[in-house]
Coordinates of C-alpha atoms in Angstrom, one line a residue:
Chain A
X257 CA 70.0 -15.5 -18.0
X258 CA 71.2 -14.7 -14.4
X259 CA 72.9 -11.7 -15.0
X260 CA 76.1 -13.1 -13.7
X261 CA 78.7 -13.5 -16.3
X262 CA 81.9 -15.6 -15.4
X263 CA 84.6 -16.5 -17.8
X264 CA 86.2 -18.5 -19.0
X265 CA 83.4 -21.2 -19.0
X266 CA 86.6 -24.1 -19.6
X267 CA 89.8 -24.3 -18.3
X268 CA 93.0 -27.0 -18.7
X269 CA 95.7 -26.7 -16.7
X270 CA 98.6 -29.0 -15.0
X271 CA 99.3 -29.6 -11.6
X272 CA 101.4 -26.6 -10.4
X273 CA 99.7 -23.8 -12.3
X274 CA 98.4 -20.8 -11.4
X275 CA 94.7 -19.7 -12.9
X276 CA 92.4 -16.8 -12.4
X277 CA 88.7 -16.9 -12.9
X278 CA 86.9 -14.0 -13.3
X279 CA 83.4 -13.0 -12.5
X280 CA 81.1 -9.9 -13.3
X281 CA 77.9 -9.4 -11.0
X282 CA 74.6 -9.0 -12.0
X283 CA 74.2 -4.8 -12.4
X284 CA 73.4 -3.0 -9.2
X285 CA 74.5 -6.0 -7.0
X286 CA 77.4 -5.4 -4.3
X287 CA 77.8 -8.7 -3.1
X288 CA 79.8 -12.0 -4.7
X289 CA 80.3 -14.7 -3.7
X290 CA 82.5 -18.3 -4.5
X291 CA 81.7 -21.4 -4.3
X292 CA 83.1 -24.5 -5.6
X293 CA 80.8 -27.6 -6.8
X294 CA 82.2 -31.0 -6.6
X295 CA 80.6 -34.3 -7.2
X296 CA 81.2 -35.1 -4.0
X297 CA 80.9 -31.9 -1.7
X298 CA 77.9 -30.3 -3.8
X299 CA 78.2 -26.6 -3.2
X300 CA 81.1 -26.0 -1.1
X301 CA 81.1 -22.1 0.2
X302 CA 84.5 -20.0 -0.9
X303 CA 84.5 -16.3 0.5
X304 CA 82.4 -13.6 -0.2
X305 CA 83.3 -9.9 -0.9
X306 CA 81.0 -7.4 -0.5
X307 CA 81.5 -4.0 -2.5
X308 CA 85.3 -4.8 -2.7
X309 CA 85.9 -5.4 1.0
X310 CA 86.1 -9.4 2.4
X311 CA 82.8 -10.0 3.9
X312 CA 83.2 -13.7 4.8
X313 CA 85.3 -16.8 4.3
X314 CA 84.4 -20.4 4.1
X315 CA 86.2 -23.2 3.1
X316 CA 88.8 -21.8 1.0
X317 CA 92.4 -23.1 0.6
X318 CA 95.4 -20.7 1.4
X319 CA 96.3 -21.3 -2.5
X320 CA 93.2 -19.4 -3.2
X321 CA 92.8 -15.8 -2.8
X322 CA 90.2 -13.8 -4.1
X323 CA 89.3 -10.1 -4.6
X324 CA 86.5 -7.6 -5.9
X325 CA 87.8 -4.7 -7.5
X326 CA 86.1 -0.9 -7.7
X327 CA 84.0 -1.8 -10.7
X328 CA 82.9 -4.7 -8.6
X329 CA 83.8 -7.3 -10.9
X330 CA 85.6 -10.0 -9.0
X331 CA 88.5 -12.4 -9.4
X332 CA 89.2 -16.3 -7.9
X333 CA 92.8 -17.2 -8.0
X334 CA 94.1 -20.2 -7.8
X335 CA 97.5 -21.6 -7.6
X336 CA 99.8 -24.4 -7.4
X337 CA 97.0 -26.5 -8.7
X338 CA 96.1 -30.0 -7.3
X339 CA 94.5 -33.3 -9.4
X340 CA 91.6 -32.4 -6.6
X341 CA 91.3 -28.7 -7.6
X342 CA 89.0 -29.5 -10.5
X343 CA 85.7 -28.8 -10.0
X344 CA 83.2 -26.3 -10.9
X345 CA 83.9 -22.9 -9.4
X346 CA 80.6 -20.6 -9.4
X347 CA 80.4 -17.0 -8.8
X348 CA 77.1 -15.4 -7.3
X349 CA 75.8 -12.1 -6.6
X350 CA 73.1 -10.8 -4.6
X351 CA 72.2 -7.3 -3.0
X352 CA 72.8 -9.2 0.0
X353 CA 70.2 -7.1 2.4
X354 CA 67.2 -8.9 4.5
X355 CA 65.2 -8.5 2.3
X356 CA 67.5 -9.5 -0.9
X357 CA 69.2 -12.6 0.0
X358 CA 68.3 -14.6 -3.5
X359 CA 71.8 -15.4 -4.9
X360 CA 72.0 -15.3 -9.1
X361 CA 74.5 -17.6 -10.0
X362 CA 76.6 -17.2 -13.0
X363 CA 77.4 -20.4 -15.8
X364 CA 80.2 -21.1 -13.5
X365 CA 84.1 -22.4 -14.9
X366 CA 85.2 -25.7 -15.1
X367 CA 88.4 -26.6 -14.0
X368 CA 89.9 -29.7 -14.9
X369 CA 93.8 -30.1 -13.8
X370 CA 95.5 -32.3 -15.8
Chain B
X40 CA 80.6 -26.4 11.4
X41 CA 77.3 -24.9 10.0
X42 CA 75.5 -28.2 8.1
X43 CA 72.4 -29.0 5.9
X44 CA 71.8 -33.0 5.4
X45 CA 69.9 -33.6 2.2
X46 CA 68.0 -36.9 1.4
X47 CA 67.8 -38.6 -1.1
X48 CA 70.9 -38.5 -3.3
X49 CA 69.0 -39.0 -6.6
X50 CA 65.0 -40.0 -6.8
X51 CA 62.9 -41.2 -10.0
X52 CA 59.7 -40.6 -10.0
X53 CA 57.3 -41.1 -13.0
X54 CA 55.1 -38.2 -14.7
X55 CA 52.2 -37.0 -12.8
X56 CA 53.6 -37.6 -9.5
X57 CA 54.8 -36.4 -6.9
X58 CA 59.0 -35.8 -6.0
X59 CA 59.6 -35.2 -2.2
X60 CA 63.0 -34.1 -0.9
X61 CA 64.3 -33.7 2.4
X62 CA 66.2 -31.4 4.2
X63 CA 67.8 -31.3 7.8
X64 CA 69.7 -28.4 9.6
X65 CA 71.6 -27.9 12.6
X66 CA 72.1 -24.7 13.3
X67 CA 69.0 -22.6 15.2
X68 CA 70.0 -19.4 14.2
X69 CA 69.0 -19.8 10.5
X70 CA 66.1 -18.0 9.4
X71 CA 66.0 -18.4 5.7
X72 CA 65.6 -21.6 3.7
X73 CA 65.6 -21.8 -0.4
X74 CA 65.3 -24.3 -2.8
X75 CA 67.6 -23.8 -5.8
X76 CA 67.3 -26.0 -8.7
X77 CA 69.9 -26.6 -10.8
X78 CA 70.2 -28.3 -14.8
X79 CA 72.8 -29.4 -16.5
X80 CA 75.5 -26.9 -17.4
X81 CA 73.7 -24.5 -15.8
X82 CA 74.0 -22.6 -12.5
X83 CA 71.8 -22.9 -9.4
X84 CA 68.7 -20.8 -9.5
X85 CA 66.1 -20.2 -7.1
X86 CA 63.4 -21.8 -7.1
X87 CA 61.2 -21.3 -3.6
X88 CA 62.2 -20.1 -0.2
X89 CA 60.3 -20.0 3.2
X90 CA 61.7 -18.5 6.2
X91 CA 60.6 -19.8 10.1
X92 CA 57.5 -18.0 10.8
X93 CA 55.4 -19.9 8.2
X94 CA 55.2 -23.6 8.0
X95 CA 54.4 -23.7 4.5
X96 CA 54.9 -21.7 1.1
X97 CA 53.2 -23.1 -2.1
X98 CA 53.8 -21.6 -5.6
X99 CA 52.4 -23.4 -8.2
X100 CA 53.1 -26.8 -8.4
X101 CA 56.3 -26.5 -5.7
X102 CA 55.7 -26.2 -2.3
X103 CA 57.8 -26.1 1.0
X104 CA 57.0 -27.7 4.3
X105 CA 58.9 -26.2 7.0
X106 CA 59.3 -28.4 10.8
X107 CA 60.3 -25.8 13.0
X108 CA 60.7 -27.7 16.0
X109 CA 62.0 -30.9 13.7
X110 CA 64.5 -28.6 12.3
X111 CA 63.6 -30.3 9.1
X112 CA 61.8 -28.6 5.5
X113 CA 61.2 -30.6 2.6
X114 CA 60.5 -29.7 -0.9
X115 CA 57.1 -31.7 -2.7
X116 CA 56.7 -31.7 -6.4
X117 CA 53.3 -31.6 -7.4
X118 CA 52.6 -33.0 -11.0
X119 CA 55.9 -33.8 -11.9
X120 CA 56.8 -33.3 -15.2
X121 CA 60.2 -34.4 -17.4
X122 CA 60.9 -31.1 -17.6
X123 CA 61.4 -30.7 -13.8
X124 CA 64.4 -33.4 -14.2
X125 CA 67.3 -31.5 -12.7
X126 CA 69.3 -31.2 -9.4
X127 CA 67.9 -29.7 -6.4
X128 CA 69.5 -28.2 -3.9
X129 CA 68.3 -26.9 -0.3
X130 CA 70.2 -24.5 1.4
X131 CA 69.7 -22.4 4.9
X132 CA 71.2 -19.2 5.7
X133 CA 71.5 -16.4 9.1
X134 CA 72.9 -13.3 8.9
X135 CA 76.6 -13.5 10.4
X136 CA 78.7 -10.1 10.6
X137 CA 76.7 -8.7 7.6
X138 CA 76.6 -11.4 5.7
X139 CA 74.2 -13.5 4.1
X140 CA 75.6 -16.9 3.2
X141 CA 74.1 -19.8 2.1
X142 CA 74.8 -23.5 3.6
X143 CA 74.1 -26.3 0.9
X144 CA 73.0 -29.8 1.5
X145 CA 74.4 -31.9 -1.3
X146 CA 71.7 -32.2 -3.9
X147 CA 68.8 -34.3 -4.9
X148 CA 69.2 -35.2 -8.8
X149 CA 65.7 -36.2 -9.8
X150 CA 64.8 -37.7 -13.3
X151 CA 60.7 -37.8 -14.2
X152 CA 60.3 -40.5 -16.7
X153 CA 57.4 -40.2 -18.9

């Protein structure tokens, strides 16, 4: 067990919809990050927040928007869903220092749009 | 763009060998390279990591070979065993604006037949 919890583990949705996944860090790490895993793509890089501030962005569509709030949980939405949304979206948290840059990655949530 | 070429896609290899995977980078300015390893429904985890200065890192039956000047690190499997059969990813990271990260290659999924 990482430490990282993320819910919900499935999700079913239409084109069009709006979903949130949500993600708790491992306790007494400041840092989560996103990142989306496709068959195709492998591990595709999100964003990354950072004790609730934006730290850094990758390749994430303007539908998705992301935040971390004060008890540094954090929250991946995504909206007006696409056929090519679903994937497996991971959350991972680290203490994101030099000398701390393991990331623990959660179960992550499948998304399958429908 | 920031890229990591992994080789090969998938690999069998049979018990008591040994699994080698490859991994290229492009980008100089990493100095951090892990190995996550990833089973089914599961997230990544971390496996081993080497940064620059050393050429090679062994722990246990997993070691890391690390080509400075190839810009190349490769991941041997000692001893392969069935229950190593999983997906293995390489990553590489730098520090940019504060944060830490990683840059996948696409993933190795090896089966060890017995």
């Amino acid at each position: 067990d990482s430490g990282v919890t993320q819910t919900p583990k499935h999700l079913i949705t239409a084109t069009g919809q709006r979903v949130t996944l949500r993600c708790s860090p491992r306790s007494g790490d400041l840092s989560v990050y996103w990142y989306q895993q496709s068959l195709d793509q492998g591990l595709q890089f999100l964003i990354q927040y950072y004790n609730g501030e934006e730290r850094a962005k990758g390749n994430i569509l303007e539908r998705f928007s992301a935040q971390q709030f004060p008890d540094l949980h954090s929250e991946l939405n995504l909206s007006s869903l696409e056929l090519g949304d679903s994937a497996l979206y991971f959350c991972a948290s680290s203490v994101d220092s030099v000398g701390g840059r393991e990331l623990f990655f959660g179960e992550g949530s499948r998304l399958t749009v429908l | 763009q920031q890229q990591v070429k992994q080789s090969p896609q998938s690999l069998i290899v049979q018990k008591g060998g040994i699994s080698i995977i490859n991994c290229a980078y492009e980008n100089t300015a990493f100095d951090y390279f892990p190995w996550y390893q990833q089973f089914p429904g599961k997230g990544p985890a971390l496996l081993i990591a080497i940064r620059p200065d050393v050429s090679e890192k062994k722990e246990g039956r997993f070691t890391i070979s690390f080509n400075k000047s190839a810009k190349q690190f490769s991941l041997h499997i000692m001893d392969s065993q069935p229950g190593d059969s999983a997906t293995y990813f390489c990553a590489a990271s730098n520090s940019v604006a504060g944060s830490y990260q990683l840059t996948f290659g696409k993933g190795t999924k090896l089966s060890v037949i017995p």
